[in-house]
Tab-separated table of N, CA, C and O in Angstrom:
chain	number	residue	atom	x	y	z
A	1	MET	N	-9.070	-15.278	-2.191
A	1	MET	CA	-8.213	-14.156	-2.538
A	1	MET	C	-7.457	-13.732	-1.285
A	1	MET	O	-8.012	-13.670	-0.201
A	2	ASN	N	-6.188	-13.411	-1.458
A	2	ASN	CA	-5.345	-13.010	-0.340
A	2	ASN	C	-5.553	-11.551	0.028
A	2	ASN	O	-5.945	-10.734	-0.798
A	3	THR	N	-5.238	-11.239	1.274
A	3	THR	CA	-5.274	-9.872	1.776
A	3	THR	C	-3.877	-9.511	2.253
A	3	THR	O	-3.232	-10.304	2.936
A	4	PHE	N	-3.403	-8.312	1.887
A	4	PHE	CA	-2.087	-7.842	2.277
A	4	PHE	C	-2.218	-6.485	2.944
A	4	PHE	O	-3.113	-5.703	2.608
A	5	GLU	N	-1.335	-6.202	3.903
A	5	GLU	CA	-1.324	-4.905	4.572
A	5	GLU	C	0.006	-4.211	4.304
A	5	GLU	O	1.058	-4.839	4.319
A	6	TYR	N	-0.087	-2.895	4.060
A	6	TYR	CA	1.078	-2.081	3.733
A	6	TYR	C	1.048	-0.781	4.521
A	6	TYR	O	-0.001	-0.357	4.995
A	7	VAL	N	2.209	-0.141	4.598
A	7	VAL	CA	2.303	1.226	5.102
A	7	VAL	C	3.010	2.033	4.012
A	7	VAL	O	3.915	1.527	3.346
A	8	VAL	N	2.550	3.272	3.808
A	8	VAL	CA	3.163	4.140	2.815
A	8	VAL	C	4.451	4.702	3.408
A	8	VAL	O	4.424	5.449	4.379
A	9	VAL	N	5.579	4.317	2.833
A	9	VAL	CA	6.887	4.753	3.314
A	9	VAL	C	7.201	6.152	2.789
A	9	VAL	O	7.676	7.005	3.529
A	10	SER	N	6.930	6.378	1.516
A	10	SER	CA	7.176	7.692	0.933
A	10	SER	C	6.332	7.871	-0.320
A	10	SER	O	5.876	6.902	-0.934
A	11	LEU	N	6.145	9.140	-0.685
A	11	LEU	CA	5.421	9.494	-1.905
A	11	LEU	C	6.404	10.187	-2.841
A	11	LEU	O	7.179	11.040	-2.420
A	12	ASP	N	6.368	9.804	-4.101
A	12	ASP	CA	7.291	10.356	-5.092
A	12	ASP	C	6.485	10.726	-6.332
A	12	ASP	O	6.242	9.883	-7.190
A	13	SER	N	6.025	11.943	-6.410
A	13	SER	CA	5.153	12.492	-7.456
A	13	SER	C	3.965	11.566	-7.734
A	13	SER	O	3.031	11.539	-6.957
A	14	ASP	N	3.981	10.781	-8.796
A	14	ASP	CA	2.833	9.945	-9.160
A	14	ASP	C	2.889	8.532	-8.587
A	14	ASP	O	2.038	7.704	-8.923
A	15	TYR	N	3.870	8.270	-7.723
A	15	TYR	CA	4.049	6.918	-7.193
A	15	TYR	C	4.174	6.933	-5.678
A	15	TYR	O	4.563	7.930	-5.078
A	16	ALA	N	3.840	5.802	-5.074
A	16	ALA	CA	3.997	5.623	-3.632
A	16	ALA	C	4.866	4.392	-3.403
A	16	ALA	O	4.757	3.395	-4.129
A	17	ASN	N	5.713	4.465	-2.398
A	17	ASN	CA	6.537	3.327	-1.992
A	17	ASN	C	5.867	2.680	-0.782
A	17	ASN	O	5.694	3.329	0.250
A	18	LEU	N	5.481	1.418	-0.933
A	18	LEU	CA	4.769	0.696	0.125
A	18	LEU	C	5.645	-0.400	0.703
A	18	LEU	O	6.363	-1.091	-0.019
A	19	LYS	N	5.543	-0.576	2.014
A	19	LYS	CA	6.253	-1.649	2.716
A	19	LYS	C	5.217	-2.553	3.351
A	19	LYS	O	4.300	-2.090	4.019
A	20	ARG	N	5.362	-3.827	3.150
A	20	ARG	CA	4.411	-4.800	3.685
A	20	ARG	C	4.566	-4.896	5.196
A	20	ARG	O	5.681	-4.934	5.713
A	21	THR	N	3.441	-4.927	5.916
A	21	THR	CA	3.486	-4.967	7.376
A	21	THR	C	2.910	-6.249	7.960
A	21	THR	O	3.069	-6.498	9.149
A	22	ASP	N	2.246	-7.061	7.161
A	22	ASP	CA	1.645	-8.277	7.692
A	22	ASP	C	2.610	-9.460	7.694
A	22	ASP	O	2.277	-10.535	8.170
A	23	GLU	N	3.821	-9.251	7.174
A	23	GLU	CA	4.873	-10.274	7.250
A	23	GLU	C	6.224	-9.574	7.180
A	23	GLU	O	6.327	-8.448	6.700
A	24	GLU	N	7.261	-10.239	7.680
A	24	GLU	CA	8.611	-9.674	7.675
A	24	GLU	C	9.120	-9.578	6.242
A	24	GLU	O	9.213	-10.573	5.540
A	25	SER	N	9.427	-8.354	5.815
A	25	SER	CA	9.965	-8.141	4.481
A	25	SER	C	10.594	-6.757	4.417
A	25	SER	O	10.054	-5.802	4.946
A	26	ASP	N	11.739	-6.660	3.765
A	26	ASP	CA	12.393	-5.375	3.557
A	26	ASP	C	12.103	-4.841	2.162
A	26	ASP	O	12.580	-3.780	1.783
A	27	GLU	N	11.327	-5.585	1.398
A	27	GLU	CA	11.016	-5.207	0.029
A	27	GLU	C	10.057	-4.013	-0.009
A	27	GLU	O	9.098	-3.944	0.744
A	28	ILE	N	10.341	-3.077	-0.902
A	28	ILE	CA	9.499	-1.904	-1.106
A	28	ILE	C	8.769	-2.086	-2.437
A	28	ILE	O	9.375	-2.433	-3.458
A	29	LYS	N	7.463	-1.843	-2.437
A	29	LYS	CA	6.640	-1.995	-3.627
A	29	LYS	C	6.290	-0.609	-4.163
A	29	LYS	O	5.810	0.244	-3.423
A	30	LEU	N	6.520	-0.394	-5.451
A	30	LEU	CA	6.211	0.871	-6.102
A	30	LEU	C	4.820	0.761	-6.725
A	30	LEU	O	4.568	-0.130	-7.534
A	31	VAL	N	3.912	1.673	-6.340
A	31	VAL	CA	2.523	1.629	-6.798
A	31	VAL	C	2.122	3.013	-7.298
A	31	VAL	O	2.447	4.025	-6.663
A	32	ALA	N	1.399	3.060	-8.402
A	32	ALA	CA	0.896	4.329	-8.923
A	32	ALA	C	-0.121	4.911	-7.944
A	32	ALA	O	-1.002	4.202	-7.447
A	33	ARG	N	0.008	6.194	-7.641
A	33	ARG	CA	-0.900	6.850	-6.685
A	33	ARG	C	-2.342	6.835	-7.170
A	33	ARG	O	-3.267	6.896	-6.369
A	34	ALA	N	-2.554	6.739	-8.470
A	34	ALA	CA	-3.904	6.688	-9.019
A	34	ALA	C	-4.664	5.447	-8.542
A	34	ALA	O	-5.895	5.430	-8.541
A	35	LEU	N	-3.939	4.413	-8.109
A	35	LEU	CA	-4.571	3.186	-7.621
A	35	LEU	C	-4.916	3.255	-6.132
A	35	LEU	O	-5.601	2.373	-5.622
A	36	LEU	N	-4.430	4.288	-5.454
A	36	LEU	CA	-4.625	4.422	-4.007
A	36	LEU	C	-5.747	5.407	-3.711
A	36	LEU	O	-6.068	6.265	-4.529
A	37	PRO	N	-6.352	5.304	-2.512
A	37	PRO	CA	-7.371	6.282	-2.132
A	37	PRO	C	-6.784	7.698	-2.174
A	37	PRO	O	-5.599	7.897	-1.857
A	38	PRO	N	-7.577	8.708	-2.551
A	38	PRO	CA	-7.064	10.074	-2.714
A	38	PRO	C	-6.443	10.672	-1.455
A	38	PRO	O	-5.544	11.501	-1.543
A	39	GLU	N	-6.898	10.280	-0.285
A	39	GLU	CA	-6.385	10.855	0.965
A	39	GLU	C	-5.131	10.154	1.490
A	39	GLU	O	-4.673	10.416	2.592
A	40	THR	N	-4.532	9.281	0.684
A	40	THR	CA	-3.320	8.571	1.079
A	40	THR	C	-2.155	9.541	1.260
A	40	THR	O	-1.927	10.408	0.429
A	41	ASP	N	-1.425	9.383	2.370
A	41	ASP	CA	-0.268	10.215	2.674
A	41	ASP	C	0.809	9.318	3.281
A	41	ASP	O	0.558	8.146	3.559
A	42	GLU	N	1.994	9.858	3.505
A	42	GLU	CA	3.055	9.069	4.132
A	42	GLU	C	2.589	8.596	5.502
A	42	GLU	O	1.986	9.350	6.258
A	43	GLY	N	2.844	7.328	5.809
A	43	GLY	CA	2.441	6.754	7.082
A	43	GLY	C	1.059	6.125	7.065
A	43	GLY	O	0.670	5.456	8.018
A	44	THR	N	0.309	6.302	5.993
A	44	THR	CA	-1.031	5.713	5.884
A	44	THR	C	-0.917	4.200	5.814
A	44	THR	O	-0.087	3.656	5.093
A	45	ARG	N	-1.765	3.528	6.574
A	45	ARG	CA	-1.823	2.066	6.533
A	45	ARG	C	-2.888	1.647	5.526
A	45	ARG	O	-4.011	2.162	5.556
A	46	LEU	N	-2.524	0.717	4.638
A	46	LEU	CA	-3.415	0.289	3.570
A	46	LEU	C	-3.646	-1.210	3.601
A	46	LEU	O	-2.769	-1.974	4.023
A	47	LYS	N	-4.819	-1.593	3.140
A	47	LYS	CA	-5.145	-3.009	2.964
A	47	LYS	C	-5.379	-3.232	1.472
A	47	LYS	O	-6.069	-2.435	0.821
A	48	TYR	N	-4.773	-4.283	0.927
A	48	TYR	CA	-4.964	-4.646	-0.477
A	48	TYR	C	-5.770	-5.931	-0.512
A	48	TYR	O	-5.326	-6.975	-0.006
A	49	GLU	N	-6.958	-5.838	-1.088
A	49	GLU	CA	-7.860	-6.993	-1.125
A	49	GLU	C	-8.766	-6.848	-2.340
A	49	GLU	O	-9.254	-5.751	-2.635
A	50	PHE	N	-8.988	-7.930	-3.052
A	50	PHE	CA	-9.841	-7.927	-4.248
A	50	PHE	C	-9.406	-6.863	-5.257
A	50	PHE	O	-10.224	-6.131	-5.818
A	51	LEU	N	-8.094	-6.754	-5.456
A	51	LEU	CA	-7.482	-5.849	-6.438
A	51	LEU	C	-7.723	-4.375	-6.144
A	51	LEU	O	-7.644	-3.533	-7.038
A	52	GLN	N	-7.997	-4.022	-4.874
A	52	GLN	CA	-8.210	-2.634	-4.484
A	52	GLN	C	-7.476	-2.329	-3.192
A	52	GLN	O	-7.366	-3.180	-2.302
A	53	TYR	N	-7.011	-1.078	-3.085
A	53	TYR	CA	-6.389	-0.601	-1.847
A	53	TYR	C	-7.422	0.191	-1.060
A	53	TYR	O	-8.177	0.978	-1.638
A	54	SER	N	-7.445	-0.008	0.257
A	54	SER	CA	-8.316	0.791	1.135
A	54	SER	C	-7.513	1.156	2.382
A	54	SER	O	-6.580	0.468	2.767
A	55	ILE	N	-7.913	2.258	2.999
A	55	ILE	CA	-7.225	2.747	4.191
A	55	ILE	C	-7.697	1.969	5.407
A	55	ILE	O	-8.898	1.747	5.589
A	56	ILE	N	-6.743	1.571	6.247
A	56	ILE	CA	-7.052	0.901	7.515
A	56	ILE	C	-7.190	1.989	8.574
A	56	ILE	O	-6.258	2.769	8.781
A	57	ALA	N	-8.330	2.045	9.208
A	57	ALA	CA	-8.580	3.074	10.234
A	57	ALA	C	-7.818	2.790	11.512
A	57	ALA	O	-7.524	1.704	11.856
């Protein structure tokens, strides 16, 4: 299973805009905030692995 790293670019009510940081890409991914850890805020670094998002310390 692949692992991806993202940073939260912005929050828009029930959705978050994520930008991939582990490879060069200008693409923004729209993700429901319900899928993210509750303490997620703008600038939070996230890891996506095994169909779950977790915060990178």
